């Protein structure tokens, strides 16, 4: 069973358009064990209403940065009333922390065995993360 720990959003002003930008950090647990972290950001007033996110999977709960930690960049939006998740190239990521592990390129990510875990987490995001739900539905 997955559980998401919700931190308070970080609100700021977008450099390119002056709109309100929301940045989120969320911690994901599987059966009470640290499982993943995700970052997400969105800006009210940008042309395309979508959320940019990054999910990092691997070993968590220690101060070490294991080599097996891997990250997936994604875009989340709504099309015809349905949520849509697209995997993006990792070099487009605004998050480049070493603690996130290797950020995969799109083709690598689509072949990676953890791809289904990423989609499982995004399913939880669109059902549980009220900041993202509220933004995409309004």
Tab-separated table of C-alpha atoms in Angstrom:
chain	number	residue	atom	x	y	z
A	1	UNK	CA	0.000	0.000	0.000
A	2	UNK	CA	1.348	3.418	-0.975
A	3	UNK	CA	1.075	6.443	1.286
A	4	UNK	CA	2.111	9.983	0.371
A	5	UNK	CA	3.475	12.460	2.907
A	6	UNK	CA	2.336	15.941	1.894
A	7	UNK	CA	4.576	18.921	2.702
A	8	UNK	CA	3.376	22.520	2.517
A	9	UNK	CA	3.678	23.971	-1.013
A	10	UNK	CA	6.384	26.485	-1.829
A	11	UNK	CA	4.751	29.450	-3.603
A	12	UNK	CA	6.696	31.946	-5.713
A	13	UNK	CA	6.589	34.121	-8.824
A	14	UNK	CA	7.483	32.733	-12.252
A	15	UNK	CA	10.466	34.539	-13.819
A	16	UNK	CA	9.108	34.290	-17.373
A	17	UNK	CA	5.486	35.379	-16.906
A	18	UNK	CA	5.023	36.753	-13.393
A	19	UNK	CA	2.402	34.090	-12.626
A	20	UNK	CA	2.142	32.230	-9.348
A	21	UNK	CA	4.325	29.128	-9.356
A	22	UNK	CA	3.708	26.268	-6.948
A	23	UNK	CA	6.491	23.825	-6.112
A	24	UNK	CA	5.827	20.596	-4.246
A	25	UNK	CA	7.964	17.945	-2.576
A	26	UNK	CA	6.234	14.689	-1.617
A	27	UNK	CA	7.544	11.566	0.075
A	28	UNK	CA	6.107	8.183	-0.867
A	29	UNK	CA	6.067	5.146	1.422
A	30	UNK	CA	5.254	1.538	0.538
A	31	UNK	CA	4.125	-0.443	3.568
A	32	UNK	CA	5.630	2.269	5.846
A	33	UNK	CA	9.063	2.055	4.173
A	34	UNK	CA	10.553	5.024	2.286
A	35	UNK	CA	9.988	4.190	-1.377
A	36	UNK	CA	10.182	7.326	-3.522
A	37	UNK	CA	10.138	11.090	-3.576
A	38	UNK	CA	8.468	13.289	-6.139
A	39	UNK	CA	8.864	16.906	-7.070
A	40	UNK	CA	6.175	18.786	-8.950
A	41	UNK	CA	5.665	22.337	-10.151
A	42	UNK	CA	3.002	24.267	-11.997
A	43	UNK	CA	2.311	27.895	-12.825
A	44	UNK	CA	-1.086	29.531	-12.945
A	45	UNK	CA	-1.440	31.519	-16.129
A	46	UNK	CA	0.925	29.592	-18.380
A	47	UNK	CA	-0.623	28.708	-21.733
A	48	UNK	CA	-0.646	24.952	-21.278
A	49	UNK	CA	-2.195	23.802	-18.006
A	50	UNK	CA	0.090	20.988	-16.910
A	51	UNK	CA	2.276	19.826	-14.049
A	52	UNK	CA	5.953	19.057	-14.496
A	53	UNK	CA	7.153	16.360	-12.140
A	54	UNK	CA	10.005	14.058	-11.304
A	55	UNK	CA	9.753	10.756	-9.433
A	56	UNK	CA	12.892	9.294	-7.891
A	57	UNK	CA	12.790	5.609	-6.947
A	58	UNK	CA	15.357	3.481	-5.175
A	59	UNK	CA	16.701	3.006	-1.683
A	60	UNK	CA	15.649	5.764	0.727
A	61	UNK	CA	15.876	6.214	4.443
A	62	UNK	CA	19.662	6.468	4.690
A	63	UNK	CA	22.003	9.403	4.243
A	64	UNK	CA	23.797	7.589	1.445
A	65	UNK	CA	23.066	8.184	-2.213
A	66	UNK	CA	22.864	4.697	-3.678
A	67	UNK	CA	23.746	4.042	-7.288
A	68	UNK	CA	20.445	2.245	-7.730
A	69	UNK	CA	18.347	5.409	-7.284
A	70	UNK	CA	16.732	6.380	-10.594
A	71	UNK	CA	14.517	9.304	-11.616
A	72	UNK	CA	11.813	9.765	-14.227
A	73	UNK	CA	10.710	13.172	-15.538
A	74	UNK	CA	7.040	13.472	-16.478
A	75	UNK	CA	4.331	15.911	-17.498
A	76	UNK	CA	0.806	15.519	-16.144
A	77	UNK	CA	-2.233	17.141	-17.728
A	78	UNK	CA	-5.907	16.662	-18.449
A	79	UNK	CA	-7.214	15.884	-21.925
A	80	UNK	CA	-10.910	15.253	-22.631
A	81	UNK	CA	-11.552	14.923	-18.901
A	82	UNK	CA	-8.870	12.233	-18.457
A	83	UNK	CA	-5.482	12.555	-16.799
A	84	UNK	CA	-2.581	12.120	-19.187
A	85	UNK	CA	1.005	11.304	-18.146
A	86	UNK	CA	3.917	11.752	-20.541
A	87	UNK	CA	7.468	10.648	-19.819
A	88	UNK	CA	10.024	13.303	-20.842
A	89	UNK	CA	13.771	13.447	-21.465
A	90	UNK	CA	15.670	13.817	-18.211
A	91	UNK	CA	17.897	16.575	-19.579
A	92	UNK	CA	14.792	18.833	-19.513
A	93	UNK	CA	14.527	18.490	-15.733
A	94	UNK	CA	14.815	21.592	-13.532
A	95	UNK	CA	15.710	19.191	-10.687
A	96	UNK	CA	19.305	18.012	-10.969
A	97	UNK	CA	20.166	16.968	-7.398
A	98	UNK	CA	22.653	14.103	-7.037
A	99	UNK	CA	20.409	12.608	-4.337
A	100	UNK	CA	17.797	11.871	-7.035
A	101	UNK	CA	20.094	9.441	-8.828
A	102	UNK	CA	20.323	9.172	-12.580
A	103	UNK	CA	17.547	11.036	-14.397
A	104	UNK	CA	16.639	8.892	-17.376
A	105	UNK	CA	16.075	10.013	-20.933
A	106	UNK	CA	12.612	9.211	-22.319
A	107	UNK	CA	13.650	6.108	-24.282
A	108	UNK	CA	15.568	4.698	-21.304
A	109	UNK	CA	12.624	5.412	-19.003
A	110	UNK	CA	10.100	3.700	-21.291
A	111	UNK	CA	12.239	0.527	-21.242
A	112	UNK	CA	13.040	0.626	-17.524
A	113	UNK	CA	11.499	-2.055	-15.260
A	114	UNK	CA	10.409	0.637	-12.762
A	115	UNK	CA	8.251	2.400	-15.369
A	116	UNK	CA	5.116	0.705	-13.996
A	117	UNK	CA	6.010	1.950	-10.491
A	118	UNK	CA	6.134	5.484	-11.876
A	119	UNK	CA	2.646	5.139	-13.357
A	120	UNK	CA	1.395	3.599	-10.105
A	121	UNK	CA	2.643	6.677	-8.230
A	122	UNK	CA	1.113	9.074	-10.769
A	123	UNK	CA	-2.206	7.265	-10.292
A	124	UNK	CA	-1.953	8.085	-6.594
A	125	UNK	CA	-0.956	11.680	-7.381
A	126	UNK	CA	-4.099	12.363	-9.425
A	127	UNK	CA	-6.275	10.772	-6.740
A	128	UNK	CA	-4.639	12.136	-3.574
A	129	UNK	CA	-2.517	15.253	-4.157
A	130	UNK	CA	-5.089	17.989	-3.598
A	131	UNK	CA	-2.785	20.805	-4.769
A	132	UNK	CA	-2.343	19.143	-8.164
A	133	UNK	CA	-5.966	18.016	-8.447
A	134	UNK	CA	-7.236	21.514	-7.665
A	135	UNK	CA	-4.896	23.106	-10.199
A	136	UNK	CA	-5.709	20.711	-13.050
A	137	UNK	CA	-9.472	20.689	-12.444
A	138	UNK	CA	-9.945	24.491	-12.296
